[in-house]
PDB file of C-alpha atoms in Angstrom:
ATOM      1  CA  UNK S 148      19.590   9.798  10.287  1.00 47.00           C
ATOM      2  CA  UNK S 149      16.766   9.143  12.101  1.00 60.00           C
ATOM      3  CA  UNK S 150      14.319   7.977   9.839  1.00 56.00           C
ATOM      4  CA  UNK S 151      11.280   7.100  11.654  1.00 53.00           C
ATOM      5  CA  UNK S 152      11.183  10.488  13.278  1.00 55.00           C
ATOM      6  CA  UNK S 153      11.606  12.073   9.759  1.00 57.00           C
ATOM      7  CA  UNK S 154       8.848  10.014   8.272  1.00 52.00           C
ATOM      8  CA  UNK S 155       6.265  10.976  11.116  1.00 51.00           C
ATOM      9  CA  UNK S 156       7.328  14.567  10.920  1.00 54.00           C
ATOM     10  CA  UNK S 157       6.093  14.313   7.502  1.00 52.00           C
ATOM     11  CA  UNK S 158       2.259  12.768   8.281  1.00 47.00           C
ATOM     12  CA  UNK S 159      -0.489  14.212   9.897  1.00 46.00           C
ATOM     13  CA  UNK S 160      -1.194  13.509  13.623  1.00 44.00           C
ATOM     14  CA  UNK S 161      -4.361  12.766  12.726  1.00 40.00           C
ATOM     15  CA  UNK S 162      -4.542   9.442  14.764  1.00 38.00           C
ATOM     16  CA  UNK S 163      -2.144   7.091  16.122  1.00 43.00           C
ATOM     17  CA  UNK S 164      -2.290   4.221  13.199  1.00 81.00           C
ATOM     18  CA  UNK S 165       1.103   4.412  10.744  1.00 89.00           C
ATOM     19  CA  UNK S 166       2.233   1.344   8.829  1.00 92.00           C
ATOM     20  CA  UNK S 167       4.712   1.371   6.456  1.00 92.00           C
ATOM     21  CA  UNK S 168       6.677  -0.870   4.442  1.00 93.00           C
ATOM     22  CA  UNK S 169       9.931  -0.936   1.648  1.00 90.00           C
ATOM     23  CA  UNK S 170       9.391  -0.254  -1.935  1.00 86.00           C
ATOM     24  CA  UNK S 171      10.549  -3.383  -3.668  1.00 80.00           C
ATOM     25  CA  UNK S 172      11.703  -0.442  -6.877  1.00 79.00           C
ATOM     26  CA  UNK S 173      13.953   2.053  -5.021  1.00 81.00           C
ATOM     27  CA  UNK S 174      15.473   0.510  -2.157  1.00 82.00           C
ATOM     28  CA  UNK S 175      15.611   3.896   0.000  1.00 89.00           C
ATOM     29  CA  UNK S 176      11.935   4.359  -0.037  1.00 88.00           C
ATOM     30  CA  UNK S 177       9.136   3.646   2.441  1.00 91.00           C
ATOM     31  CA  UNK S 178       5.309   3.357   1.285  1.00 92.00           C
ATOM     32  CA  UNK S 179       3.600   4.678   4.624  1.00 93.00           C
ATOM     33  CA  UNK S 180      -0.029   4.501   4.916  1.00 94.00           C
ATOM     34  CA  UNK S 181      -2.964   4.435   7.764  1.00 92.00           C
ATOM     35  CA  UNK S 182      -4.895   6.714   9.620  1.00 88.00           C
ATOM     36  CA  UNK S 183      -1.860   9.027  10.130  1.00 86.00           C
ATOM     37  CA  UNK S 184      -1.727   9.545   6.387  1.00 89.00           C
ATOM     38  CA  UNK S 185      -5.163   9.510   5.797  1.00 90.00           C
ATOM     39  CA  UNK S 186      -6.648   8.368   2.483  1.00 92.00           C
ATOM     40  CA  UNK S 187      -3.782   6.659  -0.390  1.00 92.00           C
ATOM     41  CA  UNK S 188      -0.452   5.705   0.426  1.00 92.00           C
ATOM     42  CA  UNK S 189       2.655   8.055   0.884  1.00 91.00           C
ATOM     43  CA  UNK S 190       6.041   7.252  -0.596  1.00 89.00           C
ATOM     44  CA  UNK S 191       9.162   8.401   1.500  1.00 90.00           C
ATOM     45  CA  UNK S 192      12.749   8.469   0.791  1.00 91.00           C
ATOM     46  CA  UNK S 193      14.527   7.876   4.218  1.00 92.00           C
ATOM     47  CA  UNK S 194      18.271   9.460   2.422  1.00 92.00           C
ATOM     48  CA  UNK S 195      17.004  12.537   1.275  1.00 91.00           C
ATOM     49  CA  UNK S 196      14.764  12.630   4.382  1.00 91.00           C
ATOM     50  CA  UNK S 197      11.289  13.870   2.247  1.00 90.00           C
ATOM     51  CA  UNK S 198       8.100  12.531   0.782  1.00 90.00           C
ATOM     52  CA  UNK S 199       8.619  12.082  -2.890  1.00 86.00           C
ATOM     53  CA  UNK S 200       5.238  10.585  -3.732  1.00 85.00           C
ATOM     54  CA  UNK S 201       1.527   9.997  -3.013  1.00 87.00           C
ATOM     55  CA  UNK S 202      -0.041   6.877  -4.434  1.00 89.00           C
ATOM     56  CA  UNK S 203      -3.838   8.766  -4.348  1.00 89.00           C
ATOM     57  CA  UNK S 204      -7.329   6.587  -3.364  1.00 91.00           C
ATOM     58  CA  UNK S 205     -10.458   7.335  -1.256  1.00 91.00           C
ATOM     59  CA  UNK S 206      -9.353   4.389   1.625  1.00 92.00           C
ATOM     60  CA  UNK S 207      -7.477   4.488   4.824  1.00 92.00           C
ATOM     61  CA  UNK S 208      -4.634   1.543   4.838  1.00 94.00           C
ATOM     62  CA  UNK S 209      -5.127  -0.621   7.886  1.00 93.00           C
ATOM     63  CA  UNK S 210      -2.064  -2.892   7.234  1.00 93.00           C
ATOM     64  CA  UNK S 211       0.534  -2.866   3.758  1.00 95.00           C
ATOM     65  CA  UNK S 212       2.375  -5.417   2.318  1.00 94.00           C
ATOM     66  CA  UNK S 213       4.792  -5.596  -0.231  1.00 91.00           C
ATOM     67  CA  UNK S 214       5.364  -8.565  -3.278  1.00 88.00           C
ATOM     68  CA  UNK S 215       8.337 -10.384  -3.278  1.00 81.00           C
ATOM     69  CA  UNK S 216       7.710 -11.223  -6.917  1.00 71.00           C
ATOM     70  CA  UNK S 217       6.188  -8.328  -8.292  1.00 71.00           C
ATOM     71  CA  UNK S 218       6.086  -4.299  -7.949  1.00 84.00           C
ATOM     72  CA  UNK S 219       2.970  -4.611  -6.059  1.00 89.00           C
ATOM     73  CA  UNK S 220       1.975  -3.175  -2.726  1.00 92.00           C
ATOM     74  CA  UNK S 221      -1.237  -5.352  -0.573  1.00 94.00           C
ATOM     75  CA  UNK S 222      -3.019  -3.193   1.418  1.00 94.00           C
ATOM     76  CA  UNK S 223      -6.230  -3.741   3.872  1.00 93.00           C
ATOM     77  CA  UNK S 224      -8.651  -1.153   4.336  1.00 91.00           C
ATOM     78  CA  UNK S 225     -11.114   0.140   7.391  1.00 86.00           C
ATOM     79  CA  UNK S 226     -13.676   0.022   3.948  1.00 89.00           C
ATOM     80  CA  UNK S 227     -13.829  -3.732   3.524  1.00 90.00           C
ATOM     81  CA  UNK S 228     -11.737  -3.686   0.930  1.00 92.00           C
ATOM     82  CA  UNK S 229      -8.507  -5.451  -0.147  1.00 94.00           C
ATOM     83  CA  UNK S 230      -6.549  -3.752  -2.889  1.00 94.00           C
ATOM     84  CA  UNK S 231      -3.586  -4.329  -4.890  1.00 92.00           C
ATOM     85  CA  UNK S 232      -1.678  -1.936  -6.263  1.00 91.00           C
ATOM     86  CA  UNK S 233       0.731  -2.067  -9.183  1.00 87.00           C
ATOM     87  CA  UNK S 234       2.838   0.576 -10.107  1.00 80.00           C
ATOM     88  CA  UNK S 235       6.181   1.013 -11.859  1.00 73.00           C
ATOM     89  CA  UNK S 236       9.230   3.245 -11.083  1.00 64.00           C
ATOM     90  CA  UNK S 237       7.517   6.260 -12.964  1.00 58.00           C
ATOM     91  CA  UNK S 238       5.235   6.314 -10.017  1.00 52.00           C
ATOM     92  CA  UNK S 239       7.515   7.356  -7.303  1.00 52.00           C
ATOM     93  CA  UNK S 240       8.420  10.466  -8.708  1.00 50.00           C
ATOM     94  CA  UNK S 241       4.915  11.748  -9.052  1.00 50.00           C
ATOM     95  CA  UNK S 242       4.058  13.717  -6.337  1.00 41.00           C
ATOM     96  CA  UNK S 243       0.418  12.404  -6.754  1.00 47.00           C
ATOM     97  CA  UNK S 244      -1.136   9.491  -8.987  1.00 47.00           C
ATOM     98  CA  UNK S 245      -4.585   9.059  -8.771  1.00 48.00           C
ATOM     99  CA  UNK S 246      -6.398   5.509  -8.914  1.00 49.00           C
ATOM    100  CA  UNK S 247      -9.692   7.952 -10.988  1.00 50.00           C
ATOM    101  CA  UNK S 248      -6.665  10.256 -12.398  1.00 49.00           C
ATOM    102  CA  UNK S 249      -5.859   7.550 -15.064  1.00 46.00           C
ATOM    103  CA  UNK S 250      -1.927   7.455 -14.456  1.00 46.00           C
ATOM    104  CA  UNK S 251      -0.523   4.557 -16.587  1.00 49.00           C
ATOM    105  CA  UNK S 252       2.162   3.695 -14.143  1.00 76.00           C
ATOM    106  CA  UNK S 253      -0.354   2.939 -11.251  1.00 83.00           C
ATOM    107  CA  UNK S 254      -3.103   0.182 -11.786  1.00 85.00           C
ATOM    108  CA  UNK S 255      -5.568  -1.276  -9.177  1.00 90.00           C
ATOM    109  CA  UNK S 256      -7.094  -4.148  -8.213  1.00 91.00           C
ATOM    110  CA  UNK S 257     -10.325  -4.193  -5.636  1.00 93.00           C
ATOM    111  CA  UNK S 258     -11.224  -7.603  -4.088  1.00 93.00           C
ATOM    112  CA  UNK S 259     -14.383  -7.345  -1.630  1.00 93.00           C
ATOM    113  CA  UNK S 260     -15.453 -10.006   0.492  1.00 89.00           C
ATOM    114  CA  UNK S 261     -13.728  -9.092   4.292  1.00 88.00           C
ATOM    115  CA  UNK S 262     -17.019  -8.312   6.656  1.00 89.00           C
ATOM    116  CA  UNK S 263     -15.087  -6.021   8.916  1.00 88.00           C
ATOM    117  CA  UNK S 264     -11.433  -4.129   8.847  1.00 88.00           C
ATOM    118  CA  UNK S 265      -9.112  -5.753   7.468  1.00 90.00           C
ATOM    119  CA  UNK S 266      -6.207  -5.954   9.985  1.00 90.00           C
ATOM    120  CA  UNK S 267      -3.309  -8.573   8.241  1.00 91.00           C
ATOM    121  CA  UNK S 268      -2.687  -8.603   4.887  1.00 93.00           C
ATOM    122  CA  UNK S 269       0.068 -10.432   3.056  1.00 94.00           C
ATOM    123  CA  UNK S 270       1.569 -12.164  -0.006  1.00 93.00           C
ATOM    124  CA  UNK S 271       2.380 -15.650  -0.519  1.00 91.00           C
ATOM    125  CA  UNK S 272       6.148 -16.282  -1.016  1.00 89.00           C
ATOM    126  CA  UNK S 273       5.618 -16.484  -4.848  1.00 84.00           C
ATOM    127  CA  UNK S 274       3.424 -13.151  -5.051  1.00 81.00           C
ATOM    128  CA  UNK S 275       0.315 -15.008  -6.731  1.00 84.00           C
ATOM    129  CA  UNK S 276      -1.997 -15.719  -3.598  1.00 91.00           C
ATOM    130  CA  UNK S 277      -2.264 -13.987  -0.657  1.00 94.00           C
ATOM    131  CA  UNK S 278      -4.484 -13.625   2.372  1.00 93.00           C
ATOM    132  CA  UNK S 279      -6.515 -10.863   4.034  1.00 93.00           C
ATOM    133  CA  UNK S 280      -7.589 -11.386   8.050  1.00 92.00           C
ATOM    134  CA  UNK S 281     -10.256  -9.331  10.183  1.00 88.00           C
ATOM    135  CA  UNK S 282     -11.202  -9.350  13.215  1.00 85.00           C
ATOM    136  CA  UNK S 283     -12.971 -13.395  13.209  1.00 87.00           C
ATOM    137  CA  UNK S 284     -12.315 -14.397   9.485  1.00 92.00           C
ATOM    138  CA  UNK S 285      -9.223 -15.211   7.337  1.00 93.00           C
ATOM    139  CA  UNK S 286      -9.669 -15.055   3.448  1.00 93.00           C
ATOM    140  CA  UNK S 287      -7.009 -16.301   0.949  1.00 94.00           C
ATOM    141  CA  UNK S 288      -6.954 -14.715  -2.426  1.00 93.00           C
ATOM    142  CA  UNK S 289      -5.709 -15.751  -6.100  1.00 91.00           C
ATOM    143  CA  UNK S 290      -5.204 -13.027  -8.024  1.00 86.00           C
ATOM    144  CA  UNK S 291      -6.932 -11.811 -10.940  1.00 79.00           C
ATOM    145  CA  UNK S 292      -5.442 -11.657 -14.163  1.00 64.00           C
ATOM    146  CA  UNK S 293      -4.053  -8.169 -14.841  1.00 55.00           C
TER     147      UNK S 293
END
């Protein structure tokens, strides 16, 4: 199976931008986001060869990155923004969760500070910092309590 084809049959060719990166919660899945996608994240399963989710917000990803301790996703965003997203199993079934729809099994977290897009983002090896780069600055994070 040729996944990769399969998972850009599936987006938009709205621009050239896809990144993508494994769901830490169901092994065969793929959270693909960027200007391809457009707004929100989409969740793919590479075995049945179909989008089985849509993790729903008003920003374009510009780079993902997944937790290695938690069920978290780290994305960047052309908005200045650097958000983490927590969501459970539940939420890769939904076809759409919304981050105003008030779906329990998603939860956000904004952190603002980046003065341009945000091109790197990534987790520490223990999941609890993590850093954010744009285009002439490099932030590191702590995260919030949640």
């Amino acid at each position: 199976v040729d996944a990769a084809a399969d998972i850009l049959s599936m987006v938009p060719s709205a621009g050239p931008r896809l990144v993508v990166a494994w769901s830490l919660l169901e092994p065969n899945v793929v959270m693909c986001g960027g200007h391809a996608v457009g707004q929100g994240l989409q969740l793919f399963d590479v075995v049945q060869g179909k989008l089985v989710g849509r993790i729903s917000f008003d920003q374009v990803v510009t780079c993902l990155d997944t937790s290695p301790a938690q069920s978290e996703a780290l994305v960047g965003t052309s908005e200045l923004i650097v958000k983490i997203i927590s969501y459970q199993k539940q939420a890769i079934s939904q076809v759409s969760t919304s981050q105003n729809g008030g779906n329990q099994t998603v939860a956000f977290q904004d952190y603002t500070g980046p003065s341009d897009v945000v091109m790197v983002s990534k987790f520490s090896p223990h999941g609890v910092q993590f850093a954010s780069a744009s285009a002439q600055e490099i932030h590191i994070w702590e995260q919030t309590a949640k």
